mmCIF file of C-alpha atoms in Angstrom:
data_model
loop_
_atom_site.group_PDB
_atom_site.id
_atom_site.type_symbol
_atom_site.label_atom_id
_atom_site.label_comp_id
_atom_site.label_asym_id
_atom_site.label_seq_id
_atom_site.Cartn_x
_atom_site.Cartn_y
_atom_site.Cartn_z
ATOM 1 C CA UNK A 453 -88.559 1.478 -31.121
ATOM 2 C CA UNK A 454 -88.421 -1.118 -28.242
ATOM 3 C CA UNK A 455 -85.227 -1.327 -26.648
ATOM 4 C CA UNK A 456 -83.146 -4.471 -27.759
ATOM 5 C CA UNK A 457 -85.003 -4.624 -31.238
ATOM 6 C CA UNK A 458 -83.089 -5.142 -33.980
ATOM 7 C CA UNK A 459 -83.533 -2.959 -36.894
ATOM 8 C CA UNK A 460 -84.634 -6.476 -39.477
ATOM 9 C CA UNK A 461 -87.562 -7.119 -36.401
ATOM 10 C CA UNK A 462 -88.718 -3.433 -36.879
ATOM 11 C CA UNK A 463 -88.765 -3.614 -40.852
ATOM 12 C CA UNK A 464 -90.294 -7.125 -41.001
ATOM 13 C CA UNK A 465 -92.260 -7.422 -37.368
ATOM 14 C CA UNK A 466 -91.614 -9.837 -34.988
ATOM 15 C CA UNK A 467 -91.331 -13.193 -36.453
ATOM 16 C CA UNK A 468 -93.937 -16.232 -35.794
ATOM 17 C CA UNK A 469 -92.722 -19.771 -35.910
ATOM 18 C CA UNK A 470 -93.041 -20.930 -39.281
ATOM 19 C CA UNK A 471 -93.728 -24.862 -39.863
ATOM 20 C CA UNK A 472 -93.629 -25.269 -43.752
ATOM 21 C CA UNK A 473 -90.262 -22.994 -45.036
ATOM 22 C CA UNK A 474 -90.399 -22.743 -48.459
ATOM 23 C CA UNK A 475 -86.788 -22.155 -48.778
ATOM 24 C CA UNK A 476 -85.557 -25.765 -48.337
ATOM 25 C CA UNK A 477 -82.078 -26.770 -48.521
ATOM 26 C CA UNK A 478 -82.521 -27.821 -52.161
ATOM 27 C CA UNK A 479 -84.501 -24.927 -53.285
ATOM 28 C CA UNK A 480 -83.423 -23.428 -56.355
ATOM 29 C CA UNK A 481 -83.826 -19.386 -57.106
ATOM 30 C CA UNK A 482 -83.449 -19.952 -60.893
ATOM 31 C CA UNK A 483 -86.950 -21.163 -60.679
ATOM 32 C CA UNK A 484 -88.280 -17.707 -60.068
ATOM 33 C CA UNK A 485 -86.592 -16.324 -63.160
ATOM 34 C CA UNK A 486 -88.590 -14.447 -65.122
ATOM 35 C CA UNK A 487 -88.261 -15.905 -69.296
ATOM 36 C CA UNK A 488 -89.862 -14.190 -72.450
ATOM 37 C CA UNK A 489 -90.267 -16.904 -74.927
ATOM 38 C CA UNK A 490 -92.249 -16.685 -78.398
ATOM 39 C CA UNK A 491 -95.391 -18.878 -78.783
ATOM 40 C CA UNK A 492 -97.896 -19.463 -81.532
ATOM 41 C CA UNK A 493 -101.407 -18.851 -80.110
ATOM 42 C CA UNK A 494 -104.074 -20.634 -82.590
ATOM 43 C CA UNK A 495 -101.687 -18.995 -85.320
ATOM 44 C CA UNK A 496 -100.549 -15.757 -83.849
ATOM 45 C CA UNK A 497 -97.078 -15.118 -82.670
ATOM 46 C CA UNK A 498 -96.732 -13.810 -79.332
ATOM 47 C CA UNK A 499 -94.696 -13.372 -76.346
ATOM 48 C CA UNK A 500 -95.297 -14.732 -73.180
ATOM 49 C CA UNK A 501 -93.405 -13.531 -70.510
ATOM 50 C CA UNK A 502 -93.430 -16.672 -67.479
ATOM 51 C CA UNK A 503 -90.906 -17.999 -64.648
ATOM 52 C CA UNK A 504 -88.674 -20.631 -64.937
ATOM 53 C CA UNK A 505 -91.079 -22.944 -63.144
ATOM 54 C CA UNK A 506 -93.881 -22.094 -64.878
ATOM 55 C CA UNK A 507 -92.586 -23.210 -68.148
ATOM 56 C CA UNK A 508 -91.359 -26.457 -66.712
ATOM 57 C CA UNK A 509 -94.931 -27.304 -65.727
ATOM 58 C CA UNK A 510 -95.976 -26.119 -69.063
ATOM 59 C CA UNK A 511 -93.509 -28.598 -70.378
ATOM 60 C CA UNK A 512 -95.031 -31.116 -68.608
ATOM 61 C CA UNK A 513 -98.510 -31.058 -68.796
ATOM 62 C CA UNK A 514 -97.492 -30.529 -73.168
ATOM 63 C CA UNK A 515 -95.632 -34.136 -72.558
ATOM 64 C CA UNK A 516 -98.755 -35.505 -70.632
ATOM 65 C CA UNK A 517 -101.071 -34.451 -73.841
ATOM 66 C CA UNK A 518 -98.373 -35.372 -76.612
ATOM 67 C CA UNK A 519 -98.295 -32.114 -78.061
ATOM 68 C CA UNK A 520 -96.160 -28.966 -77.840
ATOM 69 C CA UNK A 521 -95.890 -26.074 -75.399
ATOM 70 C CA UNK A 522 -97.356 -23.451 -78.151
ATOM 71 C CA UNK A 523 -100.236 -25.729 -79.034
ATOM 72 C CA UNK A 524 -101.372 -25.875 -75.077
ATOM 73 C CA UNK A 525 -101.280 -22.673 -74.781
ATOM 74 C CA UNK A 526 -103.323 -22.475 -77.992
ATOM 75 C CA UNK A 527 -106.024 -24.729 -76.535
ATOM 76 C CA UNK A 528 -106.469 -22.828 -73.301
ATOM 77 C CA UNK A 529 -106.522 -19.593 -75.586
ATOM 78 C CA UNK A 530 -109.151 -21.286 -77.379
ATOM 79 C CA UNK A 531 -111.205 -22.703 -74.584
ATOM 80 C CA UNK A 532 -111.161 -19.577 -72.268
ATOM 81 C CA UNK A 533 -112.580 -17.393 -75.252
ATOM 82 C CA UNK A 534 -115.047 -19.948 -75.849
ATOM 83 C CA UNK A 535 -115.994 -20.569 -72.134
ATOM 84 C CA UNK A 536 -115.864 -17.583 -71.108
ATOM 85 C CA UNK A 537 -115.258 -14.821 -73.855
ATOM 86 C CA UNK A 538 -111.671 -14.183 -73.065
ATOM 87 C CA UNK A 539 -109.532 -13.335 -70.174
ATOM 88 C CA UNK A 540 -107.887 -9.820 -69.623
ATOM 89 C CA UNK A 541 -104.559 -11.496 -67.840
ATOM 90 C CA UNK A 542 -103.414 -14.699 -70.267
ATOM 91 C CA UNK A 543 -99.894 -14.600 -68.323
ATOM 92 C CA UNK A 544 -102.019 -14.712 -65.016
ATOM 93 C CA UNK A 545 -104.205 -17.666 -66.586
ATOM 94 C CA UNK A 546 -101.994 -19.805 -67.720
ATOM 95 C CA UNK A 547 -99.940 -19.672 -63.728
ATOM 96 C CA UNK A 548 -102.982 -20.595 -62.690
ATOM 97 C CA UNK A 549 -103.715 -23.707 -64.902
ATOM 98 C CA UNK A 550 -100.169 -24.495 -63.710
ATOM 99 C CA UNK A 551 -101.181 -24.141 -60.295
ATOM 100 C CA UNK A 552 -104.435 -26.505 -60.864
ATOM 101 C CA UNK A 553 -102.198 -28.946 -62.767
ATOM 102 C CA UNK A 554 -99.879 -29.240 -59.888
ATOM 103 C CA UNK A 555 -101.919 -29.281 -56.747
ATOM 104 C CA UNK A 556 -103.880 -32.494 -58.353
#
C-alpha cells in the first residue's frame, strides 16, 4: 500500500483520464436491465433472455423491415443456420446484429 492511497485507487488502480464517459448526464440504467420475453422462432416458442436496449434496437430495426420482433428474430435464426449451420450463442448473436445495426 502506498501511503496516501485510498482504498477505491488500490481496488480499481490508479485512474487514467478518460475522454468519452459513458455515463452521461442523461444516461439511463434501466437500459441495462436484463428482460425474458417469449418469441416465435420460424414456429417454435422460445425465450430470449436480452437488455432493455437490446430489445429497443430490436424494435427498431422490426419497424425499419415492417414486420414484427419474433419474425426478425426468425429470419436471422433462419439465415445463420443456412449461412453458417447454426450458432451455439443466439442471445450473443442477435447483441451483435444489434451492435452492426447501430454502428451503421
Amino acid at each position: 500500500m502506498v501511503y496516501g492511497e485510498s482504498r477505491d485507487e488500490r481496488r480499481f488502480g490508479a485512474q487514467q483520464a478518460i475522454k468519452i464517459d459513458p455515463f452521461v448526464s442523461e444516461f439511463d440504467m434501466g437500459l441495462a436491465r436484463p428482460l425474458a420475453r417469449s418469441v416465435r422462432l420460424n414456429g417454435f416458442a422460445t425465450c430470449l433472455r436480452l437488455e432493455q436496449v437490446y430489445w429497443e434496437i430490436l424494435g427498431e430495426m422490426a419497424t425499419l423491415n415492417g414486420c414484427s420482433v419474433s419474425a426478425l428474430l426468425s429470419h436471422v435464426d433462419r439465415e445463420v443456420h443456412l449461412r453458417h449451420g447454426g450458432v451455439k450463442n443466439f442471445t450473443g448473436l442477435v447483441r451483435v446484429v444489434c451492435v452492426v445495426h447501430s454502428l451503421k
